[in-house]
Amino acid sequence: MALLPIGPQYDPQLLLNSQPVIITVIDPLTHKVIFQNQTSQNKFGDISNLTCHEKIAGYATPCAFCKMPEAVESGKPTASEVPLPNDEYLLVQWAQVQTSNGQTHVVETITDITAIKRQQSEAEGLVKKLSNTNRDLMQANQLLRDQSIRDSLTGLFNHSHFQETLVQLCALALRAMRPLSLLFIDLDNFKQINDAYGHTMGDQVLRELGWLLDDLTQRVEHVRHALVLSNDGLVTGASVDLRREDAEHLAAVSSGLTMGCAPTRPWVL
């Protein structure tokens, strides 16, 4: 039987001393330090046979973030991210290891992850900034869309949007075989309001009227409005159903109101 070739042999302590992370072997029963690699000694000095929590963390009792007992109990590695007062972070990890004479020790490694945490924080800040920018852009786009389809005085949908919506509603009414009504509203003697109280008051009258009409209302030639009603809207057939308080409010802000209704059943045409 051929013998397997023997690979390179290493001194375990030299391997541990070559690592840039802090490596400390601890007795979990006493919390005393059994071994330190060179990086640990450079950081804390020689703390052999001294308690880890006192010499490494400066606490009289085991650290609150310490998960060494869990590592011993579960036999699986455990870890904690430890924030420091100067906005620095350490990653502390524990792993159970058996000695040649059957004792249980724990290997504790400490890694400075400050740079990684700062990069994460910067990335989260950029994501939040991008999210806010996207939200602002969506709001700006919605505002531009509203401005393109609404009348600047009353805030009602403008003529072009009215025409597009009318075509769509006619198609829907035809498909569903439901009645569709077109209601025109004319403010009587509107010129007298402008002459008597000024155009500012006349504009206010138009705004008040707009607030009483549905979103599909269309302002035409300053003194006329049009309203399309489908399915179970305000107009069914040839009947007009305005609320009493709406009619009273219209009477208070205008000199009169004339309405014309044109109901139709598109599938009959």
PDB file of N, CA, C and O in Angstrom, residues 94-119:
ATOM      1  N   TRP A  94     -17.460  33.379  18.330  1.00  0.00           N
ATOM      2  CA  TRP A  94     -17.021  32.345  19.261  1.00  0.00           C
ATOM      3  C   TRP A  94     -17.239  30.972  18.626  1.00  0.00           C
ATOM      4  O   TRP A  94     -18.269  30.740  17.980  1.00  0.00           O
ATOM      5  N   ALA A  95     -16.285  30.070  18.807  1.00  0.00           N
ATOM      6  CA  ALA A  95     -16.403  28.705  18.299  1.00  0.00           C
ATOM      7  C   ALA A  95     -15.803  27.741  19.317  1.00  0.00           C
ATOM      8  O   ALA A  95     -14.717  27.983  19.854  1.00  0.00           O
ATOM      9  N   GLN A  96     -16.532  26.676  19.579  1.00  0.00           N
ATOM     10  CA  GLN A  96     -16.069  25.668  20.542  1.00  0.00           C
ATOM     11  C   GLN A  96     -14.945  24.822  19.937  1.00  0.00           C
ATOM     12  O   GLN A  96     -14.975  24.490  18.751  1.00  0.00           O
ATOM     13  N   VAL A  97     -13.964  24.463  20.763  1.00  0.00           N
ATOM     14  CA  VAL A  97     -12.866  23.616  20.316  1.00  0.00           C
ATOM     15  C   VAL A  97     -12.476  22.679  21.469  1.00  0.00           C
ATOM     16  O   VAL A  97     -12.482  23.083  22.639  1.00  0.00           O
ATOM     17  N   GLN A  98     -12.152  21.438  21.140  1.00  0.00           N
ATOM     18  CA  GLN A  98     -11.753  20.443  22.141  1.00  0.00           C
ATOM     19  C   GLN A  98     -10.228  20.346  22.195  1.00  0.00           C
ATOM     20  O   GLN A  98      -9.563  20.339  21.156  1.00  0.00           O
ATOM     21  N   THR A  99      -9.694  20.294  23.401  1.00  0.00           N
ATOM     22  CA  THR A  99      -8.252  20.123  23.570  1.00  0.00           C
ATOM     23  C   THR A  99      -7.901  18.642  23.485  1.00  0.00           C
ATOM     24  O   THR A  99      -8.777  17.764  23.504  1.00  0.00           O
ATOM     25  N   SER A 100      -6.615  18.355  23.410  1.00  0.00           N
ATOM     26  CA  SER A 100      -6.168  16.961  23.298  1.00  0.00           C
ATOM     27  C   SER A 100      -6.497  16.144  24.547  1.00  0.00           C
ATOM     28  O   SER A 100      -6.607  14.918  24.483  1.00  0.00           O
ATOM     29  N   ASN A 101      -6.656  16.814  25.700  1.00  0.00           N
ATOM     30  CA  ASN A 101      -6.981  16.090  26.937  1.00  0.00           C
ATOM     31  C   ASN A 101      -8.476  16.146  27.268  1.00  0.00           C
ATOM     32  O   ASN A 101      -8.878  15.876  28.393  1.00  0.00           O
ATOM     33  N   GLY A 102      -9.304  16.552  26.279  1.00  0.00           N
ATOM     34  CA  GLY A 102     -10.748  16.489  26.444  1.00  0.00           C
ATOM     35  C   GLY A 102     -11.397  17.721  27.039  1.00  0.00           C
ATOM     36  O   GLY A 102     -12.609  17.711  27.289  1.00  0.00           O
ATOM     37  N   GLN A 103     -10.647  18.780  27.270  1.00  0.00           N
ATOM     38  CA  GLN A 103     -11.247  19.995  27.820  1.00  0.00           C
ATOM     39  C   GLN A 103     -11.938  20.802  26.695  1.00  0.00           C
ATOM     40  O   GLN A 103     -11.579  20.703  25.516  1.00  0.00           O
ATOM     41  N   THR A 104     -12.923  21.595  27.093  1.00  0.00           N
ATOM     42  CA  THR A 104     -13.640  22.442  26.131  1.00  0.00           C
ATOM     43  C   THR A 104     -13.180  23.884  26.286  1.00  0.00           C
ATOM     44  O   THR A 104     -13.289  24.469  27.374  1.00  0.00           O
ATOM     45  N   HIS A 105     -12.645  24.416  25.227  1.00  0.00           N
ATOM     46  CA  HIS A 105     -12.258  25.821  25.194  1.00  0.00           C
ATOM     47  C   HIS A 105     -13.032  26.524  24.078  1.00  0.00           C
ATOM     48  O   HIS A 105     -13.695  25.878  23.259  1.00  0.00           O
ATOM     49  N   VAL A 106     -12.934  27.816  24.057  1.00  0.00           N
ATOM     50  CA  VAL A 106     -13.625  28.605  23.026  1.00  0.00           C
ATOM     51  C   VAL A 106     -12.619  29.527  22.351  1.00  0.00           C
ATOM     52  O   VAL A 106     -11.850  30.224  23.030  1.00  0.00           O
ATOM     53  N   VAL A 107     -12.645  29.506  21.020  1.00  0.00           N
ATOM     54  CA  VAL A 107     -11.811  30.429  20.240  1.00  0.00           C
ATOM     55  C   VAL A 107     -12.646  31.675  19.953  1.00  0.00           C
ATOM     56  O   VAL A 107     -13.715  31.593  19.332  1.00  0.00           O
ATOM     57  N   GLU A 108     -12.155  32.800  20.431  1.00  0.00           N
ATOM     58  CA  GLU A 108     -12.836  34.080  20.205  1.00  0.00           C
ATOM     59  C   GLU A 108     -12.041  34.885  19.188  1.00  0.00           C
ATOM     60  O   GLU A 108     -10.851  35.102  19.359  1.00  0.00           O
ATOM     61  N   THR A 109     -12.712  35.330  18.132  1.00  0.00           N
ATOM     62  CA  THR A 109     -12.073  36.190  17.129  1.00  0.00           C
ATOM     63  C   THR A 109     -12.770  37.538  17.119  1.00  0.00           C
ATOM     64  O   THR A 109     -14.002  37.624  17.241  1.00  0.00           O
ATOM     65  N   ILE A 110     -11.983  38.590  16.991  1.00  0.00           N
ATOM     66  CA  ILE A 110     -12.509  39.953  16.949  1.00  0.00           C
ATOM     67  C   ILE A 110     -12.028  40.612  15.661  1.00  0.00           C
ATOM     68  O   ILE A 110     -10.821  40.702  15.417  1.00  0.00           O
ATOM     69  N   THR A 111     -12.979  41.059  14.846  1.00  0.00           N
ATOM     70  CA  THR A 111     -12.661  41.670  13.556  1.00  0.00           C
ATOM     71  C   THR A 111     -13.229  43.084  13.523  1.00  0.00           C
ATOM     72  O   THR A 111     -14.386  43.305  13.881  1.00  0.00           O
ATOM     73  N   ASP A 112     -12.416  44.027  13.087  1.00  0.00           N
ATOM     74  CA  ASP A 112     -12.880  45.409  12.942  1.00  0.00           C
ATOM     75  C   ASP A 112     -13.687  45.511  11.651  1.00  0.00           C
ATOM     76  O   ASP A 112     -13.154  45.341  10.552  1.00  0.00           O
ATOM     77  N   ILE A 113     -14.995  45.762  11.774  1.00  0.00           N
ATOM     78  CA  ILE A 113     -15.863  45.854  10.596  1.00  0.00           C
ATOM     79  C   ILE A 113     -16.377  47.287  10.408  1.00  0.00           C
ATOM     80  O   ILE A 113     -17.402  47.505   9.757  1.00  0.00           O
ATOM     81  N   THR A 114     -15.640  48.241  10.965  1.00  0.00           N
ATOM     82  CA  THR A 114     -16.073  49.644  10.873  1.00  0.00           C
ATOM     83  C   THR A 114     -16.228  50.087   9.423  1.00  0.00           C
ATOM     84  O   THR A 114     -17.238  50.713   9.062  1.00  0.00           O
ATOM     85  N   ALA A 115     -15.254  49.758   8.580  1.00  0.00           N
ATOM     86  CA  ALA A 115     -15.305  50.191   7.179  1.00  0.00           C
ATOM     87  C   ALA A 115     -16.523  49.600   6.472  1.00  0.00           C
ATOM     88  O   ALA A 115     -17.213  50.280   5.704  1.00  0.00           O
ATOM     89  N   ILE A 116     -16.790  48.310   6.753  1.00  0.00           N
ATOM     90  CA  ILE A 116     -17.945  47.653   6.126  1.00  0.00           C
ATOM     91  C   ILE A 116     -19.250  48.304   6.576  1.00  0.00           C
ATOM     92  O   ILE A 116     -20.153  48.567   5.765  1.00  0.00           O
ATOM     93  N   LYS A 117     -19.376  48.578   7.885  1.00  0.00           N
ATOM     94  CA  LYS A 117     -20.599  49.184   8.406  1.00  0.00           C
ATOM     95  C   LYS A 117     -20.798  50.590   7.841  1.00  0.00           C
ATOM     96  O   LYS A 117     -21.932  50.988   7.543  1.00  0.00           O
ATOM     97  N   ARG A 118     -19.713  51.324   7.687  1.00  0.00           N
ATOM     98  CA  ARG A 118     -19.835  52.671   7.121  1.00  0.00           C
ATOM     99  C   ARG A 118     -20.257  52.606   5.660  1.00  0.00           C
ATOM    100  O   ARG A 118     -21.060  53.432   5.194  1.00  0.00           O
ATOM    101  N   GLN A 119     -19.728  51.634   4.929  1.00  0.00           N
ATOM    102  CA  GLN A 119     -20.146  51.462   3.544  1.00  0.00           C
ATOM    103  C   GLN A 119     -21.621  51.085   3.469  1.00  0.00           C
ATOM    104  O   GLN A 119     -22.354  51.579   2.600  1.00  0.00           O
TER     105      GLN A 119
END
